[in-house]
């Protein structure tokens, strides 16, 4: 880490220059004990999307009181940050699991998890008839499955060990939870522990209702 305090002072005075460095990062809330002091929003249940400056290979989480001179709303800041994120080089590879489930895995050192907020803009091929199943175990890895059948629980059972492996071994761990994306909204896939090893997964009620109408 390098001391860039003088540079940040300048950036927080000159919005027209600083806006090119705006990005977003999806992170666990507990990563910043005083997260309320920073600019964030909630996209994924139980996670926070922080506004950051991606400047000279360091991330600066932006405090609420740092941007007063910018005179720009949080909504506008996030719109710019997401547009900047869309220009990131994220590698997308297609895999088959269980001989019938297509899963796209995103690879990027810092922005794979954040990039899942661009499903409709950049990853529309990963959205199925019933939306998408998403796992974001780390900042650099994300898994997306276009849901076309009601067999998604079978896929979660197959993917869970891989998600655990990414979460444990790769830097920037985020969550072991799965999410369902449908019509621009992210829903939690409930998970409860039964004993030390067994896990019970429960799909969102709305997704179950969609399957029933098929």
GROMACS .gro file of C-alpha atoms in nm:
model
  214
    1UNK     CA    1   0.000   0.000   0.000
    2UNK     CA    2   0.122   0.348  -0.084
    3UNK     CA    3   0.030   0.681   0.067
    4UNK     CA    4  -0.188   0.853  -0.192
    5UNK     CA    5  -0.351   1.103   0.042
    6UNK     CA    6  -0.249   1.406  -0.168
    7UNK     CA    7  -0.384   1.242  -0.483
    8UNK     CA    8  -0.714   1.161  -0.314
    9UNK     CA    9  -0.747   1.520  -0.190
   10UNK     CA   10  -0.723   1.632  -0.550
   11UNK     CA   11  -0.965   1.365  -0.674
   12UNK     CA   12  -1.228   1.463  -0.420
   13UNK     CA   13  -1.207   1.822  -0.544
   14UNK     CA   14  -1.214   1.753  -0.919
   15UNK     CA   15  -1.509   1.530  -1.005
   16UNK     CA   16  -1.463   1.557  -1.381
   17UNK     CA   17  -1.121   1.397  -1.344
   18UNK     CA   18  -1.209   1.156  -1.063
   19UNK     CA   19  -1.516   1.001  -1.224
   20UNK     CA   20  -1.305   0.789  -1.461
   21UNK     CA   21  -1.178   0.593  -1.158
   22UNK     CA   22  -1.517   0.514  -1.003
   23UNK     CA   23  -1.600   0.144  -0.969
   24UNK     CA   24  -1.814  -0.078  -0.748
   25UNK     CA   25  -1.721  -0.374  -0.530
   26UNK     CA   26  -1.962  -0.630  -0.384
   27UNK     CA   27  -1.835  -0.721  -0.038
   28UNK     CA   28  -1.958  -0.867   0.294
   29UNK     CA   29  -2.086  -0.600   0.531
   30UNK     CA   30  -1.852  -0.718   0.807
   31UNK     CA   31  -1.551  -0.623   0.597
   32UNK     CA   32  -1.602  -0.262   0.712
   33UNK     CA   33  -1.726  -0.250   1.073
   34UNK     CA   34  -1.833   0.114   1.023
   35UNK     CA   35  -1.978   0.062   0.674
   36UNK     CA   36  -2.254   0.318   0.736
   37UNK     CA   37  -1.992   0.589   0.698
   38UNK     CA   38  -1.924   0.486   0.338
   39UNK     CA   39  -2.125   0.514   0.017
   40UNK     CA   40  -2.296   0.182  -0.054
   41UNK     CA   41  -2.616   0.024  -0.170
   42UNK     CA   42  -2.772  -0.323  -0.134
   43UNK     CA   43  -2.809  -0.537  -0.446
   44UNK     CA   44  -2.755  -0.890  -0.313
   45UNK     CA   45  -2.929  -0.983   0.015
   46UNK     CA   46  -2.679  -0.986   0.305
   47UNK     CA   47  -2.410  -0.814   0.095
   48UNK     CA   48  -2.320  -0.452   0.023
   49UNK     CA   49  -2.213  -0.285  -0.300
   50UNK     CA   50  -1.953  -0.020  -0.219
   51UNK     CA   51  -1.851   0.277  -0.430
   52UNK     CA   52  -1.472   0.290  -0.469
   53UNK     CA   53  -1.197   0.471  -0.651
   54UNK     CA   54  -0.987   0.230  -0.854
   55UNK     CA   55  -0.675   0.445  -0.863
   56UNK     CA   56  -0.319   0.330  -0.936
   57UNK     CA   57  -0.385  -0.034  -0.845
   58UNK     CA   58  -0.545   0.045  -0.509
   59UNK     CA   59  -0.907   0.067  -0.401
   60UNK     CA   60  -1.026   0.364  -0.199
   61UNK     CA   61  -1.362   0.305  -0.033
   62UNK     CA   62  -1.545   0.636  -0.055
   63UNK     CA   63  -1.677   0.792   0.264
   64UNK     CA   64  -2.001   0.988   0.267
   65UNK     CA   65  -1.830   1.307   0.375
   66UNK     CA   66  -1.556   1.285   0.109
   67UNK     CA   67  -1.770   1.376  -0.190
   68UNK     CA   68  -1.937   1.694  -0.071
   69UNK     CA   69  -1.749   1.907  -0.324
   70UNK     CA   70  -1.851   1.678  -0.611
   71UNK     CA   71  -2.215   1.785  -0.573
   72UNK     CA   72  -2.334   1.464  -0.740
   73UNK     CA   73  -2.600   1.227  -0.607
   74UNK     CA   74  -2.518   0.874  -0.498
   75UNK     CA   75  -2.743   0.742  -0.773
   76UNK     CA   76  -2.543   0.928  -1.038
   77UNK     CA   77  -2.216   0.807  -0.886
   78UNK     CA   78  -2.328   0.444  -0.905
   79UNK     CA   79  -2.443   0.487  -1.263
   80UNK     CA   80  -2.099   0.616  -1.362
   81UNK     CA   81  -1.922   0.345  -1.164
   82UNK     CA   82  -2.125   0.071  -1.329
   83UNK     CA   83  -2.055   0.214  -1.672
   84UNK     CA   84  -1.683   0.210  -1.590
   85UNK     CA   85  -1.713  -0.146  -1.463
   86UNK     CA   86  -1.871  -0.255  -1.792
   87UNK     CA   87  -1.541  -0.177  -1.963
   88UNK     CA   88  -1.344  -0.419  -1.745
   89UNK     CA   89  -1.194  -0.724  -1.914
   90UNK     CA   90  -1.378  -1.016  -1.751
   91UNK     CA   91  -1.307  -1.364  -1.887
   92UNK     CA   92  -1.618  -1.581  -1.925
   93UNK     CA   93  -1.581  -1.957  -1.969
   94UNK     CA   94  -1.863  -2.204  -2.034
   95UNK     CA   95  -1.871  -2.537  -1.851
   96UNK     CA   96  -2.107  -2.834  -1.830
   97UNK     CA   97  -2.192  -2.991  -1.494
   98UNK     CA   98  -2.379  -3.315  -1.446
   99UNK     CA   99  -2.379  -3.359  -1.826
  100UNK     CA  100  -2.675  -3.122  -1.858
  101UNK     CA  101  -2.621  -2.796  -1.668
  102UNK     CA  102  -2.454  -2.503  -1.842
  103UNK     CA  103  -2.255  -2.284  -1.604
  104UNK     CA  104  -2.063  -1.971  -1.696
  105UNK     CA  105  -1.768  -1.892  -1.470
  106UNK     CA  106  -1.635  -1.537  -1.461
  107UNK     CA  107  -1.267  -1.472  -1.396
  108UNK     CA  108  -1.118  -1.133  -1.313
  109UNK     CA  109  -0.880  -1.046  -1.032
  110UNK     CA  110  -1.116  -0.801  -0.864
  111UNK     CA  111  -1.446  -0.755  -1.044
  112UNK     CA  112  -1.610  -1.092  -1.123
  113UNK     CA  113  -1.858  -1.068  -0.836
  114UNK     CA  114  -1.938  -0.704  -0.916
  115UNK     CA  115  -1.983  -0.790  -1.284
  116UNK     CA  116  -2.283  -1.009  -1.199
  117UNK     CA  117  -2.471  -0.680  -1.152
  118UNK     CA  118  -2.449  -0.641  -1.530
  119UNK     CA  119  -2.632  -0.960  -1.627
  120UNK     CA  120  -2.885  -0.793  -1.856
  121UNK     CA  121  -2.632  -0.553  -2.007
  122UNK     CA  122  -2.328  -0.778  -2.060
  123UNK     CA  123  -2.424  -1.137  -1.976
  124UNK     CA  124  -2.773  -1.177  -2.123
  125UNK     CA  125  -2.680  -1.525  -2.249
  126UNK     CA  126  -2.662  -1.637  -1.885
  127UNK     CA  127  -3.030  -1.560  -1.820
  128UNK     CA  128  -3.267  -1.850  -1.874
  129UNK     CA  129  -3.643  -1.877  -1.893
  130UNK     CA  130  -3.655  -1.875  -1.512
  131UNK     CA  131  -3.372  -1.630  -1.454
  132UNK     CA  132  -3.024  -1.717  -1.332
  133UNK     CA  133  -2.861  -1.899  -1.043
  134UNK     CA  134  -2.557  -1.707  -0.914
  135UNK     CA  135  -2.273  -1.785  -0.676
  136UNK     CA  136  -2.009  -1.525  -0.589
  137UNK     CA  137  -1.763  -1.701  -0.357
  138UNK     CA  138  -1.484  -1.448  -0.415
  139UNK     CA  139  -1.423  -1.109  -0.572
  140UNK     CA  140  -1.242  -1.274  -0.863
  141UNK     CA  141  -1.477  -1.565  -0.935
  142UNK     CA  142  -1.849  -1.587  -1.007
  143UNK     CA  143  -2.065  -1.874  -1.132
  144UNK     CA  144  -2.386  -1.818  -1.330
  145UNK     CA  145  -2.637  -2.076  -1.456
  146UNK     CA  146  -2.925  -1.988  -1.690
  147UNK     CA  147  -3.223  -2.163  -1.529
  148UNK     CA  148  -3.430  -2.350  -1.787
  149UNK     CA  149  -3.572  -2.638  -1.578
  150UNK     CA  150  -3.685  -2.705  -1.222
  151UNK     CA  151  -3.375  -2.919  -1.153
  152UNK     CA  152  -3.176  -2.628  -1.014
  153UNK     CA  153  -3.143  -2.789  -0.669
  154UNK     CA  154  -2.954  -3.076  -0.830
  155UNK     CA  155  -2.708  -2.826  -0.974
  156UNK     CA  156  -2.659  -2.649  -0.638
  157UNK     CA  157  -2.568  -2.986  -0.486
  158UNK     CA  158  -2.308  -3.037  -0.760
  159UNK     CA  159  -2.168  -2.683  -0.743
  160UNK     CA  160  -2.147  -2.638  -0.367
  161UNK     CA  161  -1.809  -2.814  -0.321
  162UNK     CA  162  -1.659  -2.602  -0.600
  163UNK     CA  163  -1.799  -2.283  -0.448
  164UNK     CA  164  -1.648  -2.386  -0.114
  165UNK     CA  165  -1.311  -2.446  -0.280
  166UNK     CA  166  -1.307  -2.101  -0.439
  167UNK     CA  167  -1.421  -1.940  -0.113
  168UNK     CA  168  -1.150  -2.106   0.095
  169UNK     CA  169  -0.855  -2.100  -0.145
  170UNK     CA  170  -0.892  -1.778  -0.346
  171UNK     CA  171  -0.834  -1.423  -0.217
  172UNK     CA  172  -1.119  -1.185  -0.145
  173UNK     CA  173  -1.378  -1.431  -0.016
  174UNK     CA  174  -1.737  -1.303  -0.021
  175UNK     CA  175  -2.004  -1.567   0.049
  176UNK     CA  176  -2.102  -1.932   0.020
  177UNK     CA  177  -2.463  -1.835  -0.050
  178UNK     CA  178  -2.644  -1.881  -0.381
  179UNK     CA  179  -2.871  -1.619  -0.535
  180UNK     CA  180  -3.153  -1.617  -0.786
  181UNK     CA  181  -3.168  -1.335  -1.041
  182UNK     CA  182  -3.503  -1.261  -1.201
  183UNK     CA  183  -3.624  -0.941  -1.370
  184UNK     CA  184  -3.348  -0.717  -1.239
  185UNK     CA  185  -3.375  -0.836  -0.878
  186UNK     CA  186  -3.154  -1.067  -0.671
  187UNK     CA  187  -3.311  -1.311  -0.425
  188UNK     CA  188  -3.147  -1.520  -0.156
  189UNK     CA  189  -3.151  -1.898  -0.189
  190UNK     CA  190  -3.202  -1.997   0.175
  191UNK     CA  191  -2.946  -2.232   0.324
  192UNK     CA  192  -2.955  -2.394   0.669
  193UNK     CA  193  -2.703  -2.624   0.834
  194UNK     CA  194  -2.827  -2.960   0.963
  195UNK     CA  195  -2.551  -3.077   1.193
  196UNK     CA  196  -2.185  -3.034   1.099
  197UNK     CA  197  -2.202  -3.139   0.734
  198UNK     CA  198  -2.558  -3.157   0.603
  199UNK     CA  199  -2.705  -2.849   0.436
  200UNK     CA  200  -3.069  -2.786   0.347
  201UNK     CA  201  -3.134  -2.559   0.049
  202UNK     CA  202  -3.470  -2.390  -0.005
  203UNK     CA  203  -3.550  -2.210  -0.329
  204UNK     CA  204  -3.728  -1.871  -0.323
  205UNK     CA  205  -4.105  -1.905  -0.311
  206UNK     CA  206  -4.147  -1.699  -0.628
  207UNK     CA  207  -3.919  -1.934  -0.824
  208UNK     CA  208  -4.112  -2.237  -0.704
  209UNK     CA  209  -4.432  -2.070  -0.819
  210UNK     CA  210  -4.281  -2.007  -1.163
  211UNK     CA  211  -4.189  -2.374  -1.191
  212UNK     CA  212  -4.545  -2.473  -1.095
  213UNK     CA  213  -4.685  -2.261  -1.379
  214UNK     CA  214  -4.461  -2.424  -1.638
   0.00000   0.00000   0.00000
